[in-house]
């Protein structure tokens, strides 16, 4: 068992979550800011990023694109989730939702994987997690929206969870589990 795969990302928090599921020995980091198109479909964004990346990188590699969709804000921030965190941040998201009764939101994660050129075609793995935006930040673990998102079935926000706990509930954890099962059955 000497095969390994690259995870191309600029986000080390995402990488640590992936390591926890796929295993440190099998994963390598390709630290890179990917080219991302603006599109309502996270699938299209992930496929495009991977396509551009694999024009010049010919190893087994995956990318992961994710987004937060808040019901009361008509699914904002969606494909602009990263940008909105950098600009508005959690505090202003909470202000936008002040006095709002419907706190429901979901996270979605799409993994796009491409084996080296002679292998099978591109594969997609998706995970979604429903939950609520809490009324104040809770916890200091994780990154970005983690302190304000509480998944259904938990009393904790992602910000109050360890990586192992978050992976059991999270959109990325679910997509990674599906990817990992496929790797075990079809790839390694
Ligand atoms: P890449 O280099 O892999 O693209 P990124 O952080 O820019 O890393 P995305 O383009 O997928 O990742 O942006 C999604 C944004 O959504 C991300 O920057 C966070 O702000 C937010 N997000 C996604 N998953 C999250 C999670 O599990 N916890 C908190 N915020 C999350």
Short mmCIF file of N, CA and C and ligand atoms in Angstrom, two decimals, residues 7-12 14 17 32-34 36 42 45 49 63-68 78-86 107-109 142-147 149 158 166 170-172, ligand 1:
data_model
loop_
_atom_site.label_atom_id
_atom_site.label_comp_id
_atom_site.label_asym_id
_atom_site.label_seq_id
_atom_site.Cartn_x
_atom_site.Cartn_y
_atom_site.Cartn_z
N UNK A 7 -4.62 16.46 -1.72
CA UNK A 7 -5.76 17.35 -1.51
C UNK A 7 -5.25 18.76 -1.81
N UNK A 8 -5.76 19.36 -2.90
CA UNK A 8 -5.35 20.71 -3.28
C UNK A 8 -6.26 21.72 -2.58
N UNK A 9 -5.69 22.49 -1.68
CA UNK A 9 -6.47 23.47 -0.93
C UNK A 9 -5.53 24.52 -0.32
N UNK A 10 -6.10 25.69 -0.06
CA UNK A 10 -5.32 26.71 0.66
C UNK A 10 -5.73 26.72 2.14
N UNK A 11 -6.69 25.85 2.48
CA UNK A 11 -7.30 25.90 3.81
C UNK A 11 -6.82 24.69 4.66
N UNK A 12 -5.92 24.97 5.59
CA UNK A 12 -5.33 23.87 6.38
C UNK A 12 -6.34 23.22 7.33
N UNK A 14 -9.45 22.55 6.51
CA UNK A 14 -10.10 21.53 5.68
C UNK A 14 -9.18 20.31 5.54
N UNK A 17 -9.24 18.09 8.61
CA UNK A 17 -10.47 17.29 8.66
C UNK A 17 -10.35 16.08 7.72
N UNK A 32 -2.48 25.35 -2.28
CA UNK A 32 -2.70 26.10 -3.50
C UNK A 32 -4.01 26.85 -3.42
N UNK A 33 -4.02 28.10 -3.87
CA UNK A 33 -5.29 28.81 -4.02
C UNK A 33 -5.85 28.44 -5.39
N UNK A 34 -7.00 27.81 -5.40
CA UNK A 34 -7.56 27.30 -6.65
C UNK A 34 -8.28 28.40 -7.42
N UNK A 36 -11.52 29.64 -8.90
CA UNK A 36 -12.93 29.33 -8.65
C UNK A 36 -13.83 30.23 -9.48
N UNK A 42 -22.17 24.30 -6.61
CA UNK A 42 -20.85 23.98 -6.04
C UNK A 42 -20.18 22.88 -6.84
N UNK A 45 -18.37 24.48 -9.66
CA UNK A 45 -17.17 25.19 -9.18
C UNK A 45 -16.04 24.18 -8.95
N UNK A 49 -12.47 23.93 -11.01
CA UNK A 49 -11.18 24.09 -10.31
C UNK A 49 -10.28 22.89 -10.57
N UNK A 63 -10.20 18.23 -5.03
CA UNK A 63 -10.50 19.56 -4.48
C UNK A 63 -11.83 19.44 -3.74
N UNK A 64 -12.11 20.40 -2.87
CA UNK A 64 -13.38 20.39 -2.15
C UNK A 64 -13.92 21.79 -2.14
N UNK A 65 -15.18 21.96 -2.58
CA UNK A 65 -15.80 23.27 -2.53
C UNK A 65 -17.01 23.20 -1.62
N UNK A 66 -17.15 24.22 -0.77
CA UNK A 66 -18.25 24.17 0.20
C UNK A 66 -18.93 25.51 0.31
N UNK A 67 -20.13 25.50 0.87
CA UNK A 67 -20.86 26.75 1.04
C UNK A 67 -21.93 26.62 2.11
N UNK A 68 -22.32 27.80 2.64
CA UNK A 68 -23.36 27.89 3.66
C UNK A 68 -24.58 28.56 3.02
N UNK A 78 -24.18 31.25 -0.01
CA UNK A 78 -24.02 30.32 -1.14
C UNK A 78 -22.62 30.28 -1.71
N UNK A 79 -22.50 30.52 -3.03
CA UNK A 79 -21.17 30.38 -3.64
C UNK A 79 -20.19 31.46 -3.17
N UNK A 80 -20.71 32.52 -2.49
CA UNK A 80 -19.82 33.59 -2.01
C UNK A 80 -19.47 33.41 -0.53
N UNK A 81 -19.62 32.20 -0.02
CA UNK A 81 -19.47 31.97 1.43
C UNK A 81 -18.11 32.42 1.96
N UNK A 82 -17.04 32.10 1.27
CA UNK A 82 -15.70 32.48 1.73
C UNK A 82 -15.54 34.00 1.72
N UNK A 83 -15.97 34.62 0.63
CA UNK A 83 -15.86 36.09 0.47
C UNK A 83 -16.67 36.81 1.56
N UNK A 84 -17.85 36.33 1.82
CA UNK A 84 -18.72 36.98 2.82
C UNK A 84 -18.13 36.84 4.22
N UNK A 85 -17.46 35.73 4.48
CA UNK A 85 -16.83 35.62 5.80
C UNK A 85 -15.71 36.64 5.94
N UNK A 86 -14.95 36.84 4.85
CA UNK A 86 -13.85 37.81 4.92
C UNK A 86 -14.37 39.24 5.03
N UNK A 107 -25.08 23.52 5.30
CA UNK A 107 -23.77 23.53 4.67
C UNK A 107 -23.76 22.42 3.63
N UNK A 108 -23.06 22.68 2.53
CA UNK A 108 -22.90 21.64 1.52
C UNK A 108 -21.42 21.56 1.14
N UNK A 109 -20.97 20.35 0.87
CA UNK A 109 -19.58 20.10 0.47
C UNK A 109 -19.57 19.23 -0.78
N UNK A 142 -12.14 24.96 15.20
CA UNK A 142 -12.53 25.03 13.80
C UNK A 142 -12.16 26.35 13.15
N UNK A 143 -12.99 26.79 12.22
CA UNK A 143 -12.67 28.01 11.47
C UNK A 143 -13.95 28.69 10.98
N UNK A 144 -13.79 29.91 10.57
CA UNK A 144 -14.82 30.74 9.93
C UNK A 144 -16.20 30.63 10.60
N UNK A 145 -17.17 30.00 9.96
CA UNK A 145 -18.54 30.00 10.48
C UNK A 145 -18.77 28.99 11.61
N UNK A 146 -17.76 28.22 11.96
CA UNK A 146 -17.98 27.13 12.94
C UNK A 146 -18.63 27.58 14.25
N UNK A 147 -18.25 28.75 14.81
CA UNK A 147 -18.88 29.13 16.09
C UNK A 147 -20.36 29.54 15.98
N UNK A 149 -22.62 27.93 13.67
CA UNK A 149 -23.45 26.89 13.05
C UNK A 149 -23.58 25.69 13.97
N UNK A 158 -20.30 23.73 15.65
CA UNK A 158 -19.05 23.16 15.14
C UNK A 158 -17.86 23.73 15.92
N UNK A 166 -16.78 16.96 14.83
CA UNK A 166 -17.30 17.74 13.69
C UNK A 166 -17.45 16.84 12.46
N UNK A 170 -20.55 16.92 10.05
CA UNK A 170 -20.41 17.98 9.05
C UNK A 170 -20.61 17.51 7.61
N UNK A 171 -20.97 18.47 6.78
CA UNK A 171 -21.07 18.33 5.33
C UNK A 171 -19.78 17.71 4.76
N UNK A 172 -18.63 18.27 5.18
CA UNK A 172 -17.35 17.78 4.65
C UNK A 172 -17.06 16.37 5.17
P1 LIG B 1 -9.90 26.16 -0.82
O1 LIG B 1 -8.51 26.65 -1.00
O2 LIG B 1 -9.98 24.67 -0.63
O3 LIG B 1 -10.86 26.64 -1.89
P2 LIG B 1 -11.52 27.81 0.94
O4 LIG B 1 -11.51 28.05 2.42
O5 LIG B 1 -11.40 29.00 0.03
O6 LIG B 1 -10.38 26.75 0.62
P3 LIG B 1 -14.06 27.22 -0.29
O7 LIG B 1 -13.67 27.91 -1.55
O8 LIG B 1 -14.76 25.90 -0.39
O9 LIG B 1 -12.80 26.96 0.64
O10 LIG B 1 -14.90 28.27 0.54
C1 LIG B 1 -15.88 27.89 1.35
C2 LIG B 1 -15.96 28.82 2.53
O11 LIG B 1 -17.10 28.36 3.26
C3 LIG B 1 -14.80 28.71 3.50
O12 LIG B 1 -13.76 29.61 3.22
C4 LIG B 1 -15.49 29.03 4.82
O13 LIG B 1 -15.63 30.44 4.99
C5 LIG B 1 -16.87 28.43 4.64
N1 LIG B 1 -16.92 27.06 5.17
C6 LIG B 1 -16.97 25.91 4.44
N2 LIG B 1 -16.96 24.84 5.24
C7 LIG B 1 -16.90 25.32 6.50
C8 LIG B 1 -16.83 24.71 7.76
O14 LIG B 1 -16.80 23.39 7.89
N3 LIG B 1 -16.77 25.51 8.83
C9 LIG B 1 -16.77 26.84 8.72
N4 LIG B 1 -16.83 27.50 7.56
C10 LIG B 1 -16.88 26.75 6.45
#
